[in-house]
Amino acid sequence: MKHLGTTFISLIIIGMTMMTSCCIHRAADTGLKDISAQGDSTVTEVMGDSIFSILSSARTTQAIDKSISLPAGCDSVINLKADATNALRFLIGSPENYVSDNPVYGLFNPSIIYIFRDGNRQISALFDFGLKKWGIADKSGKILFTRDLKSNELLRFSRQLFPCDPLLESIYKK
């Protein structure tokens, strides 16, 4: 039953990503240069307009797996395509991920990093799935804020990008 619910959620996310992707392509075909996305007020309040604008308008997105347990021959850096970037933006933009920042025991040590670049501007979304925490860092690596992860959707997304990472697999099976 749990598997059926997870499959349903995944299908919804894929469908929304495809619909978003189609809308963006149609808008680009009509000659619109800028497409603005309006975020939830909680998201933009916590992130700030400058960070949100980089996240929503990034031209390139890169995923980095910092796990020390990656087997040889596995990719540790992936350049995301537009549809994967849109799905990632949707998952990060979930207001549930911004509501709390409960103290936990342990050092925030992100194993997955997503780097969003828009020209000279850059932010990084850092994920420590063991602590169920995530944060945003500026171009210099300074962490601007951290929050709690309220679901396993970003873990599931990261597992799909890095399927041979045993750390992600073991955390997911918990």
Tab-separated table of N, CA and C in Angstrom:
chain	number	residue	atom	x	y	z
A	1	MET	N	0.831	-1.188	0.000
A	1	MET	CA	0.000	0.000	0.000
A	1	MET	C	0.875	1.251	0.000
A	2	LYS	N	1.964	1.239	0.797
A	2	LYS	CA	2.865	2.386	0.859
A	2	LYS	C	3.516	2.617	-0.502
A	3	HIS	N	3.873	1.518	-1.188
A	3	HIS	CA	4.496	1.619	-2.509
A	3	HIS	C	3.541	2.269	-3.505
A	4	LEU	N	2.270	1.946	-3.405
A	4	LEU	CA	1.268	2.518	-4.297
A	4	LEU	C	1.147	4.023	-4.090
A	5	GLY	N	1.198	4.483	-2.845
A	5	GLY	CA	1.130	5.914	-2.545
A	5	GLY	C	2.355	6.655	-3.062
A	6	THR	N	3.529	6.039	-2.908
A	6	THR	CA	4.748	6.681	-3.394
A	6	THR	C	4.747	6.754	-4.908
A	7	THR	N	4.262	5.721	-5.556
A	7	THR	CA	4.179	5.730	-7.014
A	7	THR	C	3.229	6.825	-7.474
A	8	PHE	N	2.112	6.977	-6.798
A	8	PHE	CA	1.139	8.003	-7.156
A	8	PHE	C	1.738	9.398	-7.020
A	9	ILE	N	2.447	9.651	-5.930
A	9	ILE	CA	3.087	10.954	-5.715
A	9	ILE	C	4.130	11.207	-6.801
A	10	SER	N	4.905	10.184	-7.139
A	10	SER	CA	5.921	10.338	-8.182
A	10	SER	C	5.281	10.669	-9.519
A	11	LEU	N	4.177	10.011	-9.835
A	11	LEU	CA	3.474	10.288	-11.097
A	11	LEU	C	2.942	11.712	-11.125
A	12	ILE	N	2.449	12.204	-10.009
A	12	ILE	CA	1.954	13.585	-9.937
A	12	ILE	C	3.100	14.564	-10.188
A	13	ILE	N	4.237	14.324	-9.562
A	13	ILE	CA	5.396	15.214	-9.741
A	13	ILE	C	5.871	15.196	-11.185
A	14	ILE	N	5.939	14.014	-11.781
A	14	ILE	CA	6.360	13.912	-13.181
A	14	ILE	C	5.380	14.642	-14.082
A	15	GLY	N	4.087	14.450	-13.836
A	15	GLY	CA	3.064	15.135	-14.643
A	15	GLY	C	3.165	16.643	-14.532
A	16	MET	N	3.364	17.141	-13.310
A	16	MET	CA	3.476	18.592	-13.119
A	16	MET	C	4.739	19.119	-13.794
A	17	THR	N	5.802	18.344	-13.740
A	17	THR	CA	7.041	18.759	-14.391
A	17	THR	C	6.851	18.829	-15.904
A	18	MET	N	6.177	17.833	-16.458
A	18	MET	CA	5.945	17.830	-17.905
A	18	MET	C	5.069	19.010	-18.304
A	19	MET	N	4.040	19.302	-17.506
A	19	MET	CA	3.158	20.423	-17.831
A	19	MET	C	3.922	21.736	-17.726
A	20	THR	N	4.748	21.885	-16.714
A	20	THR	CA	5.548	23.095	-16.561
A	20	THR	C	6.516	23.225	-17.724
A	21	SER	N	7.152	22.131	-18.090
A	21	SER	CA	8.107	22.147	-19.188
A	21	SER	C	7.436	22.553	-20.494
A	22	CYS	N	6.234	22.021	-20.753
A	22	CYS	CA	5.510	22.371	-21.975
A	22	CYS	C	5.166	23.853	-21.990
A	23	CYS	N	4.728	24.387	-20.873
A	23	CYS	CA	4.369	25.804	-20.804
A	23	CYS	C	5.585	26.680	-21.053
A	24	ILE	N	6.714	26.294	-20.519
A	24	ILE	CA	7.914	27.104	-20.700
A	24	ILE	C	8.340	27.094	-22.159
A	25	HIS	N	8.271	25.923	-22.806
A	25	HIS	CA	8.650	25.861	-24.210
A	25	HIS	C	7.707	26.680	-25.069
A	26	ARG	N	6.404	26.624	-24.789
A	26	ARG	CA	5.447	27.421	-25.565
A	26	ARG	C	5.723	28.896	-25.383
A	27	ALA	N	5.996	29.312	-24.153
A	27	ALA	CA	6.264	30.722	-23.904
A	27	ALA	C	7.541	31.150	-24.613
A	28	ALA	N	8.540	30.286	-24.633
A	28	ALA	CA	9.785	30.627	-25.313
A	28	ALA	C	9.555	30.732	-26.814
A	29	ASP	N	8.675	29.892	-27.356
A	29	ASP	CA	8.386	29.949	-28.782
A	29	ASP	C	7.678	31.235	-29.171
A	30	THR	N	6.931	31.825	-28.235
A	30	THR	CA	6.217	33.046	-28.569
A	30	THR	C	7.098	34.274	-28.428
A	31	GLY	N	8.339	34.103	-28.001
A	31	GLY	CA	9.280	35.206	-27.951
A	31	GLY	C	9.422	35.842	-26.576
A	32	LEU	N	8.830	35.292	-25.542
A	32	LEU	CA	9.004	35.848	-24.208
A	32	LEU	C	10.404	35.518	-23.711
A	33	LYS	N	11.094	36.519	-23.211
A	33	LYS	CA	12.462	36.283	-22.757
A	33	LYS	C	12.519	35.871	-21.296
A	34	ASP	N	11.691	36.461	-20.459
A	34	ASP	CA	11.728	36.159	-19.032
A	34	ASP	C	10.413	35.537	-18.606
A	35	ILE	N	10.524	34.471	-17.889
A	35	ILE	CA	9.345	33.831	-17.315
A	35	ILE	C	9.517	33.928	-15.819
A	36	SER	N	8.615	34.610	-15.163
A	36	SER	CA	8.751	34.762	-13.722
A	36	SER	C	7.850	33.763	-13.020
A	37	ALA	N	8.360	33.211	-11.957
A	37	ALA	CA	7.582	32.284	-11.148
A	37	ALA	C	7.336	32.956	-9.814
A	38	GLN	N	6.122	32.896	-9.365
A	38	GLN	CA	5.812	33.477	-8.071
A	38	GLN	C	5.827	32.369	-7.037
A	39	GLY	N	6.636	32.551	-6.011
A	39	GLY	CA	6.751	31.534	-4.983
A	39	GLY	C	5.745	31.739	-3.880
A	40	ASP	N	5.563	30.721	-3.097
A	40	ASP	CA	4.738	30.801	-1.918
A	40	ASP	C	5.335	31.848	-0.989
A	41	SER	N	4.504	32.568	-0.272
A	41	SER	CA	4.999	33.651	0.582
A	41	SER	C	5.967	33.141	1.653
A	42	THR	N	5.750	31.944	2.173
A	42	THR	CA	6.659	31.378	3.171
A	42	THR	C	8.032	31.148	2.553
A	43	VAL	N	8.042	30.621	1.338
A	43	VAL	CA	9.297	30.320	0.648
A	43	VAL	C	10.075	31.598	0.383
A	44	THR	N	9.428	32.588	-0.206
A	44	THR	CA	10.144	33.830	-0.539
A	44	THR	C	10.534	34.597	0.719
A	45	GLU	N	9.747	34.477	1.781
A	45	GLU	CA	10.087	35.159	3.035
A	45	GLU	C	11.357	34.574	3.644
A	46	VAL	N	11.467	33.249	3.664
A	46	VAL	CA	12.641	32.601	4.248
A	46	VAL	C	13.852	32.759	3.330
A	47	MET	N	13.644	32.538	2.042
A	47	MET	CA	14.751	32.598	1.091
A	47	MET	C	15.202	34.019	0.812
A	48	GLY	N	14.262	34.900	0.680
A	48	GLY	CA	14.589	36.245	0.224
A	48	GLY	C	14.456	36.312	-1.290
A	49	ASP	N	14.162	37.488	-1.784
A	49	ASP	CA	13.931	37.651	-3.215
A	49	ASP	C	15.167	37.355	-4.054
A	50	SER	N	16.337	37.756	-3.591
A	50	SER	CA	17.543	37.562	-4.406
A	50	SER	C	17.879	36.073	-4.560
A	51	ILE	N	17.747	35.317	-3.494
A	51	ILE	CA	18.012	33.879	-3.565
A	51	ILE	C	16.956	33.197	-4.413
A	52	PHE	N	15.689	33.554	-4.192
A	52	PHE	CA	14.605	32.945	-4.955
A	52	PHE	C	14.755	33.242	-6.447
A	53	SER	N	15.206	34.443	-6.794
A	53	SER	CA	15.354	34.773	-8.215
A	53	SER	C	16.444	33.934	-8.872
A	54	ILE	N	17.524	33.638	-8.147
A	54	ILE	CA	18.569	32.772	-8.710
A	54	ILE	C	18.026	31.356	-8.879
A	55	LEU	N	17.333	30.857	-7.865
A	55	LEU	CA	16.756	29.512	-7.932
A	55	LEU	C	15.790	29.389	-9.102
A	56	SER	N	14.932	30.384	-9.280
A	56	SER	CA	13.896	30.278	-10.303
A	56	SER	C	14.377	30.603	-11.708
A	57	SER	N	15.508	31.304	-11.842
A	57	SER	CA	15.954	31.674	-13.185
A	57	SER	C	17.293	31.055	-13.576
A	58	ALA	N	17.783	30.110	-12.798
A	58	ALA	CA	19.082	29.493	-13.078
A	58	ALA	C	19.116	28.892	-14.474
A	59	ARG	N	20.186	29.180	-15.170
A	59	ARG	CA	20.346	28.658	-16.534
A	59	ARG	C	20.982	27.271	-16.530
A	60	THR	N	21.796	27.008	-15.507
A	60	THR	CA	22.395	25.684	-15.379
A	60	THR	C	22.258	25.200	-13.936
A	61	THR	N	22.092	23.895	-13.804
A	61	THR	CA	22.007	23.276	-12.484
A	61	THR	C	22.885	22.032	-12.494
A	62	GLN	N	23.671	21.908	-11.461
A	62	GLN	CA	24.588	20.787	-11.347
A	62	GLN	C	24.326	20.057	-10.037
A	63	ALA	N	24.339	18.729	-10.095
A	63	ALA	CA	24.175	17.898	-8.900
A	63	ALA	C	25.526	17.269	-8.564
A	64	ILE	N	25.895	17.355	-7.286
A	64	ILE	CA	27.171	16.798	-6.842
A	64	ILE	C	26.912	15.857	-5.672
A	65	ASP	N	27.432	14.644	-5.781
A	65	ASP	CA	27.341	13.666	-4.703
A	65	ASP	C	28.684	13.653	-3.978
A	66	LYS	N	28.689	14.108	-2.721
A	66	LYS	CA	29.922	14.223	-1.929
A	66	LYS	C	30.171	12.988	-1.062
A	67	SER	N	29.371	11.953	-1.234
A	67	SER	CA	29.496	10.764	-0.408
A	67	SER	C	30.865	10.112	-0.591
A	68	ILE	N	31.468	9.717	0.521
A	68	ILE	CA	32.778	9.051	0.448
A	68	ILE	C	32.625	7.555	0.159
A	69	SER	N	31.393	7.072	0.139
A	69	SER	CA	31.177	5.642	-0.078
A	69	SER	C	30.751	5.308	-1.505
A	70	LEU	N	30.944	6.232	-2.446
A	70	LEU	CA	30.592	5.958	-3.840
A	70	LEU	C	31.538	4.917	-4.432
A	71	PRO	N	30.997	3.888	-5.051
A	71	PRO	CA	31.868	2.914	-5.717
A	71	PRO	C	32.578	3.544	-6.920
A	72	ALA	N	33.702	2.977	-7.283
A	72	ALA	CA	34.438	3.463	-8.449
A	72	ALA	C	33.564	3.318	-9.694
A	73	GLY	N	33.679	4.280	-10.583
A	73	GLY	CA	32.911	4.227	-11.831
A	73	GLY	C	31.546	4.886	-11.751
A	74	CYS	N	31.145	5.344	-10.580
A	74	CYS	CA	29.857	6.034	-10.433
A	74	CYS	C	30.061	7.532	-10.627
A	75	ASP	N	29.106	8.156	-11.292
A	75	ASP	CA	29.167	9.603	-11.490
A	75	ASP	C	28.969	10.311	-10.164
A	76	SER	N	29.793	11.321	-9.913
A	76	SER	CA	29.611	12.125	-8.706
A	76	SER	C	29.169	13.546	-9.048
A	77	VAL	N	29.223	13.909	-10.338
A	77	VAL	CA	28.778	15.223	-10.797
A	77	VAL	C	27.899	15.022	-12.022
A	78	ILE	N	26.704	15.612	-11.988
A	78	ILE	CA	25.754	15.490	-13.096
A	78	ILE	C	25.216	16.876	-13.423
A	79	ASN	N	25.225	17.217	-14.707
A	79	ASN	CA	24.580	18.447	-15.165
A	79	ASN	C	23.127	18.115	-15.465
A	80	LEU	N	22.205	18.768	-14.755
A	80	LEU	CA	20.790	18.449	-14.902
A	80	LEU	C	20.197	19.079	-16.154
A	81	LYS	N	19.300	18.339	-16.786
A	81	LYS	CA	18.552	18.862	-17.924
A	81	LYS	C	17.411	19.718	-17.396
A	82	ALA	N	16.766	20.433	-18.296
A	82	ALA	CA	15.725	21.388	-17.915
A	82	ALA	C	14.579	20.733	-17.147
A	83	ASP	N	14.127	19.546	-17.577
A	83	ASP	CA	12.995	18.920	-16.885
A	83	ASP	C	13.369	18.482	-15.472
A	84	ALA	N	14.596	17.995	-15.284
A	84	ALA	CA	15.042	17.611	-13.936
A	84	ALA	C	15.209	18.850	-13.058
A	85	THR	N	15.701	19.944	-13.644
A	85	THR	CA	15.841	21.195	-12.890
A	85	THR	C	14.480	21.707	-12.453
A	86	ASN	N	13.486	21.623	-13.333
A	86	ASN	CA	12.133	22.068	-12.971
A	86	ASN	C	11.538	21.218	-11.859
A	87	ALA	N	11.761	19.912	-11.908
A	87	ALA	CA	11.272	19.031	-10.836
A	87	ALA	C	11.967	19.373	-9.517
A	88	LEU	N	13.260	19.630	-9.571
A	88	LEU	CA	14.015	19.993	-8.376
A	88	LEU	C	13.514	21.313	-7.796
A	89	ARG	N	13.267	22.304	-8.639
A	89	ARG	CA	12.723	23.589	-8.175
A	89	ARG	C	11.378	23.379	-7.476
A	90	PHE	N	10.552	22.525	-8.063
A	90	PHE	CA	9.239	22.242	-7.484
A	90	PHE	C	9.396	21.612	-6.097
A	91	LEU	N	10.296	20.648	-5.972
A	91	LEU	CA	10.495	19.971	-4.687
A	91	LEU	C	11.089	20.907	-3.644
A	92	ILE	N	12.068	21.708	-4.032
A	92	ILE	CA	12.675	22.652	-3.095
A	92	ILE	C	11.673	23.725	-2.693
A	93	GLY	N	10.823	24.122	-3.615
A	93	GLY	CA	9.861	25.195	-3.353
A	93	GLY	C	8.675	24.799	-2.507
A	94	SER	N	8.593	23.542	-2.105
A	94	SER	CA	7.475	23.105	-1.268
A	94	SER	C	7.497	23.861	0.062
A	95	PRO	N	6.412	24.576	0.385
A	95	PRO	CA	6.377	25.358	1.631
A	95	PRO	C	6.628	24.522	2.885
A	96	GLU	N	6.302	23.237	2.850
A	96	GLU	CA	6.531	22.370	4.010
A	96	GLU	C	8.005	22.312	4.387
A	97	ASN	N	8.896	22.490	3.401
A	97	ASN	CA	10.336	22.422	3.654
A	97	ASN	C	10.887	23.679	4.312
A	98	TYR	N	10.048	24.694	4.530
A	98	TYR	CA	10.521	25.958	5.081
A	98	TYR	C	9.948	26.261	6.464
A	99	VAL	N	9.027	25.430	6.917
A	99	VAL	CA	8.272	25.744	8.116
A	99	VAL	C	9.113	25.645	9.383
A	100	SER	N	9.966	24.648	9.508
A	100	SER	CA	10.653	24.448	10.782
A	100	SER	C	12.156	24.266	10.616
A	101	ASP	N	12.860	24.539	11.692
A	101	ASP	CA	14.297	24.305	11.783
A	101	ASP	C	14.572	23.812	13.202
A	102	ASN	N	14.120	22.603	13.478
A	102	ASN	CA	14.271	22.028	14.811
A	102	ASN	C	15.725	21.644	15.075
A	103	PRO	N	16.208	21.882	16.292
A	103	PRO	CA	17.581	21.482	16.614
A	103	PRO	C	17.703	19.959	16.614
A	104	VAL	N	18.809	19.478	16.064
A	104	VAL	CA	19.091	18.041	16.062
A	104	VAL	C	20.531	17.851	16.516
A	105	TYR	N	20.827	16.651	17.008
A	105	TYR	CA	22.188	16.337	17.419
A	105	TYR	C	22.948	15.830	16.207
A	106	GLY	N	24.075	16.415	15.972
A	106	GLY	CA	24.908	16.026	14.845
A	106	GLY	C	25.347	17.241	14.065
A	107	LEU	N	26.401	17.072	13.326
A	107	LEU	CA	26.967	18.130	12.506
A	107	LEU	C	26.338	18.085	11.124
A	108	PHE	N	25.854	19.221	10.637
A	108	PHE	CA	25.282	19.318	9.293
A	108	PHE	C	26.392	19.025	8.287
A	109	ASN	N	26.283	17.887	7.610
A	109	ASN	CA	27.295	17.433	6.666
A	109	ASN	C	26.601	16.980	5.388
A	110	PRO	N	26.359	17.910	4.457
A	110	PRO	CA	25.595	17.561	3.254
A	110	PRO	C	26.332	16.570	2.361
A	111	SER	N	25.588	15.581	1.884
A	111	SER	CA	26.177	14.615	0.951
A	111	SER	C	25.756	14.913	-0.485
A	112	ILE	N	24.654	15.627	-0.670
A	112	ILE	CA	24.187	16.009	-2.008
A	112	ILE	C	24.098	17.531	-2.071
A	113	ILE	N	24.660	18.089	-3.135
A	113	ILE	CA	24.639	19.538	-3.344
A	113	ILE	C	24.118	19.818	-4.749
A	114	TYR	N	23.157	20.715	-4.835
A	114	TYR	CA	22.651	21.171	-6.130
A	114	TYR	C	23.077	22.624	-6.301
A	115	ILE	N	23.812	22.904	-7.362
A	115	ILE	CA	24.314	24.255	-7.613
A	115	ILE	C	23.496	24.878	-8.740
A	116	PHE	N	22.871	26.015	-8.447
A	116	PHE	CA	22.077	26.760	-9.416
A	116	PHE	C	22.884	27.978	-9.855
A	117	ARG	N	23.102	28.112	-11.166
A	117	ARG	CA	23.872	29.243	-11.693
A	117	ARG	C	23.032	30.034	-12.687
A	118	ASP	N	23.090	31.331	-12.530
A	118	ASP	CA	22.449	32.251	-13.465
A	118	ASP	C	23.475	33.340	-13.770
A	119	GLY	N	24.221	33.139	-14.837
A	119	GLY	CA	25.293	34.068	-15.155
A	119	GLY	C	26.361	34.017	-14.082
A	120	ASN	N	26.628	35.144	-13.465
A	120	ASN	CA	27.635	35.244	-12.414
A	120	ASN	C	27.082	34.914	-11.040
A	121	ARG	N	25.772	34.816	-10.925
A	121	ARG	CA	25.141	34.543	-9.629
A	121	ARG	C	25.028	33.036	-9.409
A	122	GLN	N	25.159	32.625	-8.156
A	122	GLN	CA	25.112	31.198	-7.833
A	122	GLN	C	24.624	30.990	-6.407
A	123	ILE	N	23.798	29.960	-6.228
A	123	ILE	CA	23.449	29.475	-4.894
A	123	ILE	C	23.546	27.958	-4.913
A	124	SER	N	23.693	27.385	-3.745
A	124	SER	CA	23.757	25.934	-3.624
A	124	SER	C	22.718	25.474	-2.620
A	125	ALA	N	21.990	24.419	-2.970
A	125	ALA	CA	21.071	23.756	-2.044
A	125	ALA	C	21.801	22.529	-1.515
A	126	LEU	N	21.992	22.470	-0.199
A	126	LEU	CA	22.770	21.424	0.454
A	126	LEU	C	21.831	20.491	1.214
A	127	PHE	N	22.039	19.184	1.070
A	127	PHE	CA	21.139	18.219	1.698
A	127	PHE	C	21.906	17.208	2.534
A	128	ASP	N	21.527	17.133	3.820
A	128	ASP	CA	22.030	16.127	4.732
A	128	ASP	C	20.831	15.243	5.081
A	129	PHE	N	20.676	14.163	4.329
A	129	PHE	CA	19.503	13.306	4.502
A	129	PHE	C	19.547	12.518	5.802
A	130	GLY	N	20.729	12.295	6.352
A	130	GLY	CA	20.852	11.603	7.637
A	130	GLY	C	20.235	12.408	8.771
A	131	LEU	N	20.466	13.722	8.781
A	131	LEU	CA	19.888	14.607	9.791
A	131	LEU	C	18.499	15.114	9.390
A	132	LYS	N	18.098	14.827	8.162
A	132	LYS	CA	16.839	15.344	7.596
A	132	LYS	C	16.834	16.870	7.628
A	133	LYS	N	17.959	17.439	7.196
A	133	LYS	CA	18.146	18.885	7.137
A	133	LYS	C	18.602	19.276	5.740
A	134	TRP	N	18.338	20.528	5.389
A	134	TRP	CA	18.845	21.080	4.150
A	134	TRP	C	19.089	22.560	4.348
A	135	GLY	N	19.871	23.133	3.461
A	135	GLY	CA	20.174	24.550	3.588
A	135	GLY	C	20.532	25.169	2.255
A	136	ILE	N	20.658	26.480	2.272
A	136	ILE	CA	21.062	27.237	1.092
A	136	ILE	C	22.378	27.927	1.429
A	137	ALA	N	23.338	27.850	0.509
A	137	ALA	CA	24.635	28.511	0.675
A	137	ALA	C	24.869	29.467	-0.484
A	138	ASP	N	25.607	30.534	-0.210
A	138	ASP	CA	25.930	31.487	-1.263
A	138	ASP	C	27.126	30.988	-2.073
A	139	LYS	N	27.581	31.817	-2.997
A	139	LYS	CA	28.665	31.434	-3.908
A	139	LYS	C	29.952	31.087	-3.166
A	140	SER	N	30.199	31.738	-2.031
A	140	SER	CA	31.422	31.474	-1.263
A	140	SER	C	31.303	30.234	-0.378
A	141	GLY	N	30.103	29.649	-0.288
A	141	GLY	CA	29.894	28.462	0.538
A	141	GLY	C	29.328	28.758	1.908
A	142	LYS	N	29.087	30.035	2.212
A	142	LYS	CA	28.512	30.418	3.505
A	142	LYS	C	27.046	29.985	3.552
A	143	ILE	N	26.690	29.222	4.586
A	143	ILE	CA	25.308	28.745	4.724
A	143	ILE	C	24.438	29.906	5.197
A	144	LEU	N	23.403	30.205	4.401
A	144	LEU	CA	22.512	31.325	4.689
A	144	LEU	C	21.372	30.921	5.619
A	145	PHE	N	20.882	29.702	5.475
A	145	PHE	CA	19.864	29.181	6.385
A	145	PHE	C	19.785	27.667	6.240
A	146	THR	N	19.238	27.024	7.259
A	146	THR	CA	18.943	25.586	7.202
A	146	THR	C	17.501	25.385	7.637
A	147	ARG	N	16.922	24.308	7.175
A	147	ARG	CA	15.546	23.954	7.517
A	147	ARG	C	15.434	22.428	7.576
A	148	ASP	N	14.284	21.969	8.065
A	148	ASP	CA	14.007	20.535	8.148
A	148	ASP	C	13.427	20.036	6.827
A	149	LEU	N	13.771	18.800	6.480
A	149	LEU	CA	13.138	18.135	5.336
A	149	LEU	C	11.891	17.435	5.860
A	150	LYS	N	10.755	17.747	5.298
A	150	LYS	CA	9.501	17.194	5.806
A	150	LYS	C	9.060	15.928	5.090
A	151	SER	N	9.699	15.599	3.975
A	151	SER	CA	9.327	14.373	3.259
A	151	SER	C	10.588	13.754	2.668
A	152	ASN	N	10.425	12.604	2.068
A	152	ASN	CA	11.544	11.912	1.430
A	152	ASN	C	11.603	12.169	-0.071
A	153	GLU	N	10.850	13.125	-0.578
A	153	GLU	CA	10.799	13.358	-2.019
A	153	GLU	C	12.155	13.797	-2.575
A	154	LEU	N	12.864	14.666	-1.882
A	154	LEU	CA	14.185	15.088	-2.364
A	154	LEU	C	15.203	13.958	-2.249
A	155	LEU	N	15.070	13.106	-1.243
A	155	LEU	CA	15.915	11.922	-1.136
A	155	LEU	C	15.643	10.985	-2.310
A	156	ARG	N	14.383	10.770	-2.626
A	156	ARG	CA	14.003	9.915	-3.753
A	156	ARG	C	14.549	10.486	-5.066
A	157	PHE	N	14.424	11.795	-5.247
A	157	PHE	CA	14.942	12.462	-6.446
A	157	PHE	C	16.456	12.260	-6.549
A	158	SER	N	17.158	12.442	-5.451
A	158	SER	CA	18.618	12.290	-5.439
A	158	SER	C	19.034	10.846	-5.700
A	159	ARG	N	18.272	9.901	-5.173
A	159	ARG	CA	18.558	8.478	-5.421
A	159	ARG	C	18.440	8.144	-6.893
A	160	GLN	N	17.496	8.778	-7.587
A	160	GLN	CA	17.341	8.528	-9.023
A	160	GLN	C	18.534	9.073	-9.802
A	161	LEU	N	19.093	10.186	-9.344
A	161	LEU	CA	20.268	10.745	-10.020
A	161	LEU	C	21.532	9.943	-9.727
A	162	PHE	N	21.644	9.474	-8.491
A	162	PHE	CA	22.836	8.741	-8.052
A	162	PHE	C	22.421	7.358	-7.536
A	163	PRO	N	22.040	6.457	-8.449
A	163	PRO	CA	21.496	5.154	-8.024
A	163	PRO	C	22.509	4.226	-7.355
A	164	CYS	N	23.797	4.462	-7.547
A	164	CYS	CA	24.765	3.532	-6.950
A	164	CYS	C	25.347	4.060	-5.641
A	165	ASP	N	24.747	5.091	-5.058
A	165	ASP	CA	25.228	5.628	-3.783
A	165	ASP	C	24.647	4.798	-2.640
A	166	PRO	N	25.472	4.004	-1.958
A	166	PRO	CA	24.951	3.146	-0.883
A	166	PRO	C	24.440	3.929	0.323
A	167	LEU	N	24.986	5.127	0.563
A	167	LEU	CA	24.523	5.942	1.681
A	167	LEU	C	23.076	6.387	1.462
A	168	LEU	N	22.772	6.894	0.271
A	168	LEU	CA	21.397	7.305	-0.024
A	168	LEU	C	20.438	6.127	0.072
A	169	GLU	N	20.882	4.991	-0.417
A	169	GLU	CA	20.052	3.778	-0.381
A	169	GLU	C	19.755	3.357	1.066
A	170	SER	N	20.777	3.381	1.923
A	170	SER	CA	20.560	2.950	3.306
A	170	SER	C	19.674	3.936	4.073
A	171	ILE	N	19.814	5.223	3.819
A	171	ILE	CA	18.961	6.206	4.482
A	171	ILE	C	17.520	6.052	4.007
A	172	TYR	N	17.346	5.801	2.727
A	172	TYR	CA	16.005	5.664	2.177
A	172	TYR	C	15.284	4.442	2.756
A	173	LYS	N	16.016	3.359	2.995
A	173	LYS	CA	15.398	2.129	3.502
A	173	LYS	C	15.054	2.201	4.972
A	174	LYS	N	15.530	3.227	5.698
A	174	LYS	CA	15.234	3.350	7.136
A	174	LYS	C	13.773	3.577	7.363
